[in-house]
Short mmCIF file of C-alpha atoms in Angstrom, two decimals:
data_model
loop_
_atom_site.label_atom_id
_atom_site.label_comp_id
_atom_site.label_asym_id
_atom_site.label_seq_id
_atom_site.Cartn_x
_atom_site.Cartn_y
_atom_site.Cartn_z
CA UNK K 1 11.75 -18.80 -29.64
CA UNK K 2 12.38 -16.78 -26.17
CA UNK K 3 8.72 -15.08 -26.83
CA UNK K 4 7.32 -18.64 -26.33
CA UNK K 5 4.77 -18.11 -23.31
CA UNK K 6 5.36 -21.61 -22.28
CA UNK K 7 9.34 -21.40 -22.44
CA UNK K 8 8.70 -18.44 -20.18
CA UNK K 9 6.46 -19.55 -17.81
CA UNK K 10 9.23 -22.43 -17.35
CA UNK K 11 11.80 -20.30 -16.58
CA UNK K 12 9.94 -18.24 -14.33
CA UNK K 13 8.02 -20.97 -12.42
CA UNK K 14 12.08 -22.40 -12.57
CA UNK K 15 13.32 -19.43 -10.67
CA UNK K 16 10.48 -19.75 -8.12
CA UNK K 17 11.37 -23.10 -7.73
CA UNK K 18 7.88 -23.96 -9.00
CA UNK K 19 8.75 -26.79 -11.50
CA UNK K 20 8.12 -30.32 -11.30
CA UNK K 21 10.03 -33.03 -12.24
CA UNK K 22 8.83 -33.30 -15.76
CA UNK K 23 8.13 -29.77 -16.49
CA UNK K 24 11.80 -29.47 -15.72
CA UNK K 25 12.96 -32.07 -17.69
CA UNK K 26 10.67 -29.94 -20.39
CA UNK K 27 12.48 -27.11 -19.66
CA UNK K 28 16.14 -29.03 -20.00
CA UNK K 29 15.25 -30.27 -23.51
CA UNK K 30 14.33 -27.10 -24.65
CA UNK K 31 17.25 -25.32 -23.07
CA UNK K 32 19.44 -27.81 -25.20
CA UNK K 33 17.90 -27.13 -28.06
CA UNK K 34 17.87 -23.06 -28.26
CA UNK K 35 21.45 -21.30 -27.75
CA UNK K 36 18.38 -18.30 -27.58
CA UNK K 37 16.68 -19.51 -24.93
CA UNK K 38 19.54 -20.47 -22.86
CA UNK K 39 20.82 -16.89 -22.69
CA UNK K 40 17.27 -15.70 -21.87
CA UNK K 41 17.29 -18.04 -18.85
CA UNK K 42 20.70 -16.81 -18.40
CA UNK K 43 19.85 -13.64 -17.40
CA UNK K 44 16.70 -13.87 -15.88
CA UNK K 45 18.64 -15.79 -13.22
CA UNK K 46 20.94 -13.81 -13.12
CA UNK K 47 18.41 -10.80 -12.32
CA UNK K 48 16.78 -13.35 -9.73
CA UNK K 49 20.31 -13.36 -7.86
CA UNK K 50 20.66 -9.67 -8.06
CA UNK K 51 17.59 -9.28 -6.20
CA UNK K 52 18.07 -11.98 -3.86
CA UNK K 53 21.37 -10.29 -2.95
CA UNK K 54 20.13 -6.88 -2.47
CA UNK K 55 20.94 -5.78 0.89
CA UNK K 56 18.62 -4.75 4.13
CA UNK K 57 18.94 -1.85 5.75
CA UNK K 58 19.12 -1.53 9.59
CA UNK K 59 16.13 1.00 10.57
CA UNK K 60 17.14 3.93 11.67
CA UNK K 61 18.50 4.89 15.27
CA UNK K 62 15.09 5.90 17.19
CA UNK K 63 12.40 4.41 14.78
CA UNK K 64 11.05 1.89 17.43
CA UNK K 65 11.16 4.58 20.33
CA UNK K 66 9.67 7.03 18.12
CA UNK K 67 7.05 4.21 17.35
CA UNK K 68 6.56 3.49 20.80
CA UNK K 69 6.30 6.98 22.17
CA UNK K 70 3.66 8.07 19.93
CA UNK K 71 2.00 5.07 21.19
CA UNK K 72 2.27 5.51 24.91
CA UNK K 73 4.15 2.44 24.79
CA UNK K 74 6.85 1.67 26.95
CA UNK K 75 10.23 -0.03 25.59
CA UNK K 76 10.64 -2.06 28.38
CA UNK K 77 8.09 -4.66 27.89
CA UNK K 78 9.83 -8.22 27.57
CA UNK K 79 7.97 -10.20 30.20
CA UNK K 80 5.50 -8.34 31.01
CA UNK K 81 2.15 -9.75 31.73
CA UNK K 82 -1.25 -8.03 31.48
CA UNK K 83 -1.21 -4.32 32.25
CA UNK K 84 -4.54 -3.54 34.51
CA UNK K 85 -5.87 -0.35 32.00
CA UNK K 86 -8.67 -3.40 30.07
CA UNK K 87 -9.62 -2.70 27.05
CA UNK K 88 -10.62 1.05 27.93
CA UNK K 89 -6.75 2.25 27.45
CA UNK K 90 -6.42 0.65 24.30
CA UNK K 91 -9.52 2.00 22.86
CA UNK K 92 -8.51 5.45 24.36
CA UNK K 93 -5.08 5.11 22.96
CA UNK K 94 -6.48 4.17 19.66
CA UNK K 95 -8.47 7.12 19.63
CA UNK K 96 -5.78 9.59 20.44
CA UNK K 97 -3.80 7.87 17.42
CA UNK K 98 -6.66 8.17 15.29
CA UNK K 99 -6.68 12.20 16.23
CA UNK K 100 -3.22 12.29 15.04
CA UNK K 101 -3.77 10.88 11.94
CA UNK K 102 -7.07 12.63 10.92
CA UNK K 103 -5.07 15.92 11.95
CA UNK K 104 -2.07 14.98 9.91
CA UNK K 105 -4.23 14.47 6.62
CA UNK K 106 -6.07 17.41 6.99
CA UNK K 107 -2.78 19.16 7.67
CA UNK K 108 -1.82 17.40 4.62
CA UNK K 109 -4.20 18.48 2.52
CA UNK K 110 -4.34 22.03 3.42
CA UNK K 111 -0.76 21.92 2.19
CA UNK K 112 -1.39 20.90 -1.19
CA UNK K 113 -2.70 24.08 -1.60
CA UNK K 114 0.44 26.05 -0.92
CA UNK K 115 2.86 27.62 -2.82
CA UNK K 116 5.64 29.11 -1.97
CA UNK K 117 9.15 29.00 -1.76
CA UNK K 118 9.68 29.49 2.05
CA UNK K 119 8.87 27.25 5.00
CA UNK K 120 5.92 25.00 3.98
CA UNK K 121 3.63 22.96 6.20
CA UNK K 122 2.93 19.81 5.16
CA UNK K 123 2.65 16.65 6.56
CA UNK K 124 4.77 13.73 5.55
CA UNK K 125 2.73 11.77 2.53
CA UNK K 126 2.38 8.96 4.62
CA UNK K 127 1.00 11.08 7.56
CA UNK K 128 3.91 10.50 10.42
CA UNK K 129 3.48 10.76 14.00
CA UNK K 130 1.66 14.26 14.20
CA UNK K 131 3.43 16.07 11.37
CA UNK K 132 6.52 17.31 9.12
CA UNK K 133 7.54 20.61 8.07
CA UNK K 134 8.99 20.59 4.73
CA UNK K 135 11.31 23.50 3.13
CA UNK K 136 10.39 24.96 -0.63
CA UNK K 137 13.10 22.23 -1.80
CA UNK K 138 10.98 19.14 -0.19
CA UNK K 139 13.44 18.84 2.61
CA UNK K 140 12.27 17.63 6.15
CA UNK K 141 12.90 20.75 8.22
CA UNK K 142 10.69 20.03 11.32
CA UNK K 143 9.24 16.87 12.66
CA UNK K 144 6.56 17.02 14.92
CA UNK K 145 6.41 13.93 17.24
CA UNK K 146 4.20 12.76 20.07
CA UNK K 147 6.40 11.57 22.83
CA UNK K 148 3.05 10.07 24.78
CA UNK K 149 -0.71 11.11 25.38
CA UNK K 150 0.65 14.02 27.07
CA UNK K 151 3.28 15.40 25.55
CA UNK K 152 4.92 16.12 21.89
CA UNK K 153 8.11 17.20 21.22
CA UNK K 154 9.03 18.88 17.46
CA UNK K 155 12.72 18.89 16.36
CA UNK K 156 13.88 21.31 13.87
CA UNK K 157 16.80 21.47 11.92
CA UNK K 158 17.64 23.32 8.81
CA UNK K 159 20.18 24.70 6.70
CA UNK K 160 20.34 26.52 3.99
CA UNK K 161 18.05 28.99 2.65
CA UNK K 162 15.33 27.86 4.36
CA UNK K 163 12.56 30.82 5.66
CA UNK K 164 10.14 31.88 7.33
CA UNK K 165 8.61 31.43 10.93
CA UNK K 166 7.44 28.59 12.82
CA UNK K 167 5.07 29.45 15.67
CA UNK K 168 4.06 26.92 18.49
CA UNK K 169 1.15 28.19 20.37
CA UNK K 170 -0.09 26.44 23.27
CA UNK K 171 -3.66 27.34 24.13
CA UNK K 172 -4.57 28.79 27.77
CA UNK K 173 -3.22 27.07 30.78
CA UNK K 174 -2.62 24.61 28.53
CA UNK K 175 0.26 22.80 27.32
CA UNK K 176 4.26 23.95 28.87
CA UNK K 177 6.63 24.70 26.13
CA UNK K 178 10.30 24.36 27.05
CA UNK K 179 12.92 24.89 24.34
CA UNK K 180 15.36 22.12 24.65
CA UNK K 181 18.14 22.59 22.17
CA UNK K 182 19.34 26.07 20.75
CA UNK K 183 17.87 27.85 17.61
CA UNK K 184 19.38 30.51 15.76
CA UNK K 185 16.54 32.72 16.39
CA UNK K 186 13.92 31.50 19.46
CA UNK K 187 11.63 33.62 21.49
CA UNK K 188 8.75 32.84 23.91
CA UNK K 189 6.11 35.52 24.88
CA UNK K 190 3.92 35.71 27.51
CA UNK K 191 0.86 34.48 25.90
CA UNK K 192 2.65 31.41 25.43
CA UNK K 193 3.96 31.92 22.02
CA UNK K 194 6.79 30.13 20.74
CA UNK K 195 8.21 31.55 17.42
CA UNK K 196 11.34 29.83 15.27
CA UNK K 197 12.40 32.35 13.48
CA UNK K 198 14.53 31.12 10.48
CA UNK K 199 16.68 33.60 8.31
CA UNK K 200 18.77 31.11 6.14
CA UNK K 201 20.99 30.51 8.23
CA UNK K 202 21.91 26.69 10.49
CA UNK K 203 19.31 26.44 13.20
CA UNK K 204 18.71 23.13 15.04
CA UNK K 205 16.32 23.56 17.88
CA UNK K 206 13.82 21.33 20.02
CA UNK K 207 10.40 22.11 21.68
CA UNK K 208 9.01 19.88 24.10
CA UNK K 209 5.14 21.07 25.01
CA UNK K 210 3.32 18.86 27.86
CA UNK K 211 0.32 18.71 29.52
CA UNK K 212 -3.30 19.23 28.53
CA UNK K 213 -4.87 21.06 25.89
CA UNK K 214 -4.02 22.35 22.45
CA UNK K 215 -0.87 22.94 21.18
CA UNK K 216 -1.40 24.59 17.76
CA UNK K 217 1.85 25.05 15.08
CA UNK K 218 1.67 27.91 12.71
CA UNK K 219 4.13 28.83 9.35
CA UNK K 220 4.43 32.03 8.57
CA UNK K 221 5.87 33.78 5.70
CA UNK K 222 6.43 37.88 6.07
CA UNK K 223 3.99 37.71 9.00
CA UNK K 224 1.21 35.68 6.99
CA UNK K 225 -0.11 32.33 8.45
CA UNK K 226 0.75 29.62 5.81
CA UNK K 227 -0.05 26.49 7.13
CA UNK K 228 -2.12 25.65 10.83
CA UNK K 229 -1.70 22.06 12.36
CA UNK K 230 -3.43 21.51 16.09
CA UNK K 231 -2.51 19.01 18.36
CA UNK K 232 -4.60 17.91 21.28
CA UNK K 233 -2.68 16.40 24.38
CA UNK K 234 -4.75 15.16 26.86
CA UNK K 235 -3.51 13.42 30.78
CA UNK W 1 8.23 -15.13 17.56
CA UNK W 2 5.72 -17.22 14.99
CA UNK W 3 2.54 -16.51 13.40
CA UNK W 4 0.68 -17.95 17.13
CA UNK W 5 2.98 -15.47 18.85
CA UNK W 6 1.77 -12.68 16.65
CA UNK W 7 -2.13 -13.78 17.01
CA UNK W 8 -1.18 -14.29 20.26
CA UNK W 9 0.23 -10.65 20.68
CA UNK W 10 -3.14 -8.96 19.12
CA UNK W 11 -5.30 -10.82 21.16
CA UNK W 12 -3.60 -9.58 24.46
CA UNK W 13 -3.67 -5.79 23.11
CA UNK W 14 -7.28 -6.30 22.59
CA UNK W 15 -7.67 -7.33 25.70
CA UNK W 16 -6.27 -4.13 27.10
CA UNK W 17 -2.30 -4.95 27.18
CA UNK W 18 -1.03 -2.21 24.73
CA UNK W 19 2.05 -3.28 25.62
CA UNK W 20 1.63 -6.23 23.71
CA UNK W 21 2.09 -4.61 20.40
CA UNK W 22 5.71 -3.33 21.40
CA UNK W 23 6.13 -7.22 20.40
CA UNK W 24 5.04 -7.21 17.21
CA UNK W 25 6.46 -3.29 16.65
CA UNK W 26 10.02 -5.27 17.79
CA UNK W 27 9.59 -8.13 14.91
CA UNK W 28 8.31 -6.27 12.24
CA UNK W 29 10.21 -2.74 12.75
CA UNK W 30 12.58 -3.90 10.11
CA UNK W 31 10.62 -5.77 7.38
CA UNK W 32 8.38 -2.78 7.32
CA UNK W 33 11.05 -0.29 6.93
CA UNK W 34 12.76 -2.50 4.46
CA UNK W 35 9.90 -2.51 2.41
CA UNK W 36 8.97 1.21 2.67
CA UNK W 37 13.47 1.36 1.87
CA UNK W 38 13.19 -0.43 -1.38
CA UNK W 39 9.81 1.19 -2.23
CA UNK W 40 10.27 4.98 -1.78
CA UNK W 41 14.84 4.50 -1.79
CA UNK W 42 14.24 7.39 0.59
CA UNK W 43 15.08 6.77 3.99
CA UNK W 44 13.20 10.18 5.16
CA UNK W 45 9.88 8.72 3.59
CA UNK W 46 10.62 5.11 4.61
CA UNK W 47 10.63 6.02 8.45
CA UNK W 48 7.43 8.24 8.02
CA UNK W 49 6.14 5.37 6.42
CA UNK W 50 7.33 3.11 8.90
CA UNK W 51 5.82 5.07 11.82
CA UNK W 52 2.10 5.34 10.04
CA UNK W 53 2.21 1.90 9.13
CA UNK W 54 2.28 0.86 13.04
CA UNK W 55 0.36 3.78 14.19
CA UNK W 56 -2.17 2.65 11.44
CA UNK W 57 -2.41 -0.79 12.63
CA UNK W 58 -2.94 0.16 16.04
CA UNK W 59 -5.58 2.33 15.67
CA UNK W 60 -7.50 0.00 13.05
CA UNK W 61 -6.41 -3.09 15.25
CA UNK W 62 -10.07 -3.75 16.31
CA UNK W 63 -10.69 -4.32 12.44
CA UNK W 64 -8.70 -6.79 11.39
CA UNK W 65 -9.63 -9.96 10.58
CA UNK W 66 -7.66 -12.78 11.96
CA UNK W 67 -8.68 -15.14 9.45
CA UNK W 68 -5.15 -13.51 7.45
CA UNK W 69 -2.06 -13.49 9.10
CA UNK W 70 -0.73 -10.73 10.89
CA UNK W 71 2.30 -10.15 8.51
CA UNK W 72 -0.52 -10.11 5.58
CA UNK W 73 -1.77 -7.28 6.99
CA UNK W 74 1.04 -4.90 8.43
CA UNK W 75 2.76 -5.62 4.56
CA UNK W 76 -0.19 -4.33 3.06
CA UNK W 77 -0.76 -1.21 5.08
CA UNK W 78 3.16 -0.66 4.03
CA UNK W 79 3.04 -1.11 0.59
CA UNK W 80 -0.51 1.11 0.55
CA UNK W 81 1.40 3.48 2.83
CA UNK W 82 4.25 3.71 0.15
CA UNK W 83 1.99 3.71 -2.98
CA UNK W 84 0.35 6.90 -1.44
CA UNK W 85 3.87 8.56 -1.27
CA UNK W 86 4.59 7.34 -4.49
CA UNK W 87 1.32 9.32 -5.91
CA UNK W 88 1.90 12.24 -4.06
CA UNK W 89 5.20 12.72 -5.29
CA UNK W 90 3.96 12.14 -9.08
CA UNK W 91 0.95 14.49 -8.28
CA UNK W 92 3.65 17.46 -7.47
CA UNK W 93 6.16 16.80 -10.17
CA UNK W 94 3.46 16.99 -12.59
CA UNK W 95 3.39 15.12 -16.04
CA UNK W 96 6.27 13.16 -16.16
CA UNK W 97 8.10 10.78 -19.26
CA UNK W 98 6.43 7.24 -18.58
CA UNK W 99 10.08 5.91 -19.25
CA UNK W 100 11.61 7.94 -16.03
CA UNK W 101 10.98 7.01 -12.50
CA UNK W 102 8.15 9.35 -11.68
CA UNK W 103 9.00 9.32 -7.74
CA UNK W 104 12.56 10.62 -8.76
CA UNK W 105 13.85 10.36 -4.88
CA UNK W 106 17.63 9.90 -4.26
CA UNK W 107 20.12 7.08 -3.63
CA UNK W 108 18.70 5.34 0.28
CA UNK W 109 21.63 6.56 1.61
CA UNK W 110 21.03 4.34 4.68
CA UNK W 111 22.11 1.08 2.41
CA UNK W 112 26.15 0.73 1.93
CA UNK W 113 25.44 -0.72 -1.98
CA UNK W 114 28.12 -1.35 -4.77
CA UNK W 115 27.45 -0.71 -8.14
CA UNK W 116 25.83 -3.53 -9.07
CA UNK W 117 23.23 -3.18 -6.32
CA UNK W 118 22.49 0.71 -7.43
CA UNK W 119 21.95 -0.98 -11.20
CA UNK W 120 19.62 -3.31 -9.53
CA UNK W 121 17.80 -0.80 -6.99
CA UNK W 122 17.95 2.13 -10.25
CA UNK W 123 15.61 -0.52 -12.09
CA UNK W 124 13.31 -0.94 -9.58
CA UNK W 125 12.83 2.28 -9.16
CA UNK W 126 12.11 2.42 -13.27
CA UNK W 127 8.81 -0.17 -12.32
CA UNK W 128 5.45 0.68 -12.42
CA UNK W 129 4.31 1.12 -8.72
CA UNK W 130 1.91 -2.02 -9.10
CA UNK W 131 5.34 -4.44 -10.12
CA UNK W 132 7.67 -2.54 -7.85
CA UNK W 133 5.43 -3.97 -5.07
CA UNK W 134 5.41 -7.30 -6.48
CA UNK W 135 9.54 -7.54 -6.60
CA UNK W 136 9.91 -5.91 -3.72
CA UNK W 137 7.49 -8.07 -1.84
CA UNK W 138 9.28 -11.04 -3.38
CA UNK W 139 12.82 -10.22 -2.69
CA UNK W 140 12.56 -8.06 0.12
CA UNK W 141 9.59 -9.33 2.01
CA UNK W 142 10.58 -12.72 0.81
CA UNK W 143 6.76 -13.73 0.36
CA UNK W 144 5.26 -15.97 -2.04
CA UNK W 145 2.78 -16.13 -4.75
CA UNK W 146 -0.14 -16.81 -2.44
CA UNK W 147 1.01 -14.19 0.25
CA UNK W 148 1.85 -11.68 -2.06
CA UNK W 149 -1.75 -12.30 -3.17
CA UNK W 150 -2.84 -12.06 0.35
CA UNK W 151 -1.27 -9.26 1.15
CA UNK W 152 -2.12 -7.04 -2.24
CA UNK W 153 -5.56 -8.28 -2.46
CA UNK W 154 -5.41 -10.00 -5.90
CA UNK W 155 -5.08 -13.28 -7.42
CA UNK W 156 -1.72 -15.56 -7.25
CA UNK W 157 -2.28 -15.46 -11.67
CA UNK W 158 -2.40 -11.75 -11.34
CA UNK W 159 0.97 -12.04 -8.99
CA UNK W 160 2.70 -14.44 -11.41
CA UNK W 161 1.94 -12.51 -14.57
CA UNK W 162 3.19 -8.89 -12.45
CA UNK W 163 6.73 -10.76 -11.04
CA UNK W 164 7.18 -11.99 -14.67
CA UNK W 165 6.73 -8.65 -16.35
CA UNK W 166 8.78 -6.98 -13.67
CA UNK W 167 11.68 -9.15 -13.93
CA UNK W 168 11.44 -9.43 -18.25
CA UNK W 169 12.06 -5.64 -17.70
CA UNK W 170 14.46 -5.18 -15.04
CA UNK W 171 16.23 -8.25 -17.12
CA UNK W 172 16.41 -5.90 -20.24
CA UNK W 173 17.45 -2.94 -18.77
CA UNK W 174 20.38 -4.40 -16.46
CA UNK W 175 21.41 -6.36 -20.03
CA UNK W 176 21.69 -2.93 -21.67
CA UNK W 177 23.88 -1.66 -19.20
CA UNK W 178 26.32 -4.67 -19.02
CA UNK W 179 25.01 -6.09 -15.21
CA UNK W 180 24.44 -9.47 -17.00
CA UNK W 181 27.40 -10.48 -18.42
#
């Protein structure tokens, strides 16, 4: 009978290399005696290896920097002893992480609101560095990223029929914005105002905003504000 | 590095040496994203998850208890991390067929897998979030009972009665598609 719950606790506990010697010599003399249950433990060893021999994927190229730079933390730290910030730099770094991530949410959940079919705010389910930009069709279009307390850096790439406009503003004397790669359509004004403007077409482009203050993104769809994230940089 | 080097690693970022925790970003960069991989099979959503999972634990660092090991921890935050994406992305399709995968994500195109391996990876993506974790904290995290326990908060019985569902079913659907033969 392979719906016996004590023939398939055996097998299981078998795969898990839980058995002892005389529950498997249980296990053998049932085996022996049920063509049924032999094929059952068959294949659930069979699924066992299939599992075992899934493969692991290398993390992608600039996860751990990425990590590291929204952390403050430098990639050079093998042998390094005790850094002389105390406990105050931690706590302060902590706190500047837990900005980010109370922004992100909020972010997040102003997004679940939305809907349309151009460029859409939202912030990655799980909340990423500062934030993600997602087109109509749930791709990643934007990724904000904090590169350090001081600085955050958002990379944008899209194809397609993506839409809209994505404006960085960075508050008073606060912030510098410096476009590092080349957009399709990318203007700065005078007030500080950094505007993406996508039409559909390719555009990969890269904004790097340091300093201190408040650099605050915007979506916009036929000049309406969509979605607002604001992030706080500080020296 | 060992479970003393990781205890080791908090204490010192604690302390005040952020740059402790590159350590432990180093050793469990990987695992994490491995589990977020075989979670989500998105590699988009795995790196978010990846990056809020260590940006999570080093904000909340001053919480955790160091009566569970380190791993325990950073492997929870994950799979939470992943079960959130998981809801989110049932909350927007809407009402979906219990039957289908409700996440509905595509191939992780960051893993070079054969057939056989898609079968395998298709069927874990057909588990109930609760067992995905299980098998995927098994296999991928390589844990046992009593640290999958650990790590999901619930009892070893509760474990060994979610691993043996999960596999009966993944065993019945890879069987009806001819992996088993």
């Amino acid at each position: 009978m392979t719906d016996d719950p004590r023939l398939l606790e055996l097998i299981h506990a078998d795969l898990d290399g839980r058995l002892d010697a005389a529950e498997k010599a249980e296990l053998a003399r049932r085996l022996l005696a049920d063509p049924a249950a032999r094929r059952l433990h068959d294949e659930l060893r069979r699924t066992d290896t299939l599992l075992r021999d899934l493969p692991r994927a290398e993390p992608p190229d600039g996860l751990r920097s990425a990590i590291q730079g929204a952390l403050g933390l430098s990639d050079h730290h093998r042998g390094g002893g005790r850094v002389a910030d105390g406990g105050v730099g931690f706590r302060l770094a902590a706190a500047v992480v837990t900005g980010l991530v109370v922004v992100g949410l909020g972010y997040g959940l102003l997004s679940e609101r939305r809907d349309t079919t151009a460029l859409q705010g939202s912030v990655a389910a799980a909340g990423a560095p500062v934030a993600t930009l997602r087109a109509g069709d749930g791709k990643v279009v934007a990724r904000l990223e904090r590169m350090g307390t001081d600085r955050v850096r958002l990379m944008l790439e899209t194809s397609g029929a993506t839409t809209g406009e994505l404006a960085v503003i960075s508050s008073a004397q606060g912030p510098a914005c410096r476009a590092e790669g080349a957009g399709s359509s990318l203007s700065t004004s005078a007030t500080g105002e950094s505007i993406l403007e996508l039409s559909g077409g390719n555009t990969r482009a890269a904004l790097d905003c340091a300093g201190q203050g408040q650099v605050r993104l915007e979506t916009r769809s036929d000049g309406t504000v969509q979605d607002v994230a604001t992030v706080a940089l500080s020296q | 590095m060992s479970e003393d080097d990781d205890a080791a690693a908090v204490r010192e970022c604690l302390a005040g040496n952020g740059q402790a925790f590159a350590r432990l970003v180093e050793r469990y960069e990987r695992p994490v994203y491995n589990v977020a991989l075989r979670m989500l099979r998105n590699p988009e959503d795995a790196r978010d998850v990846s990056q809020n999972v260590f940006l999570k634990a080093y904000q909340g660092l001053e919480q955790y208890d160091p009566q569970y090991r380190f791993y325990s921890w950073i492997y929870r935050i994950a799979i939470n991390e992943s079960l959130n994406v998981l809801r989110l992305r049932r909350r927007e399709a809407g009402p979906v067929d219990e039957q289908q995968p409700a996440d509905g994500p595509g191939p992780a195109e960051s893993l070079v897998e054969d057939a056989t391996q898609r079968e395998v990876a298709d069927a874990i993506d057909h588990l109930k979030p609760d067992y995905r974790a299980v098998i995927v904290l098994k296999y991928v995290a390589e844990r046992s009972y009593e640290e999958i326990a650990e790590i999901l908060g619930i009892e070893v019985k509760t474990v060994r009665s979610r691993l043996f569902t999960a596999r009966q079913v993944m065993k019945d659907r890879l069987s009806a598609r001819g992996m088993l033969g």
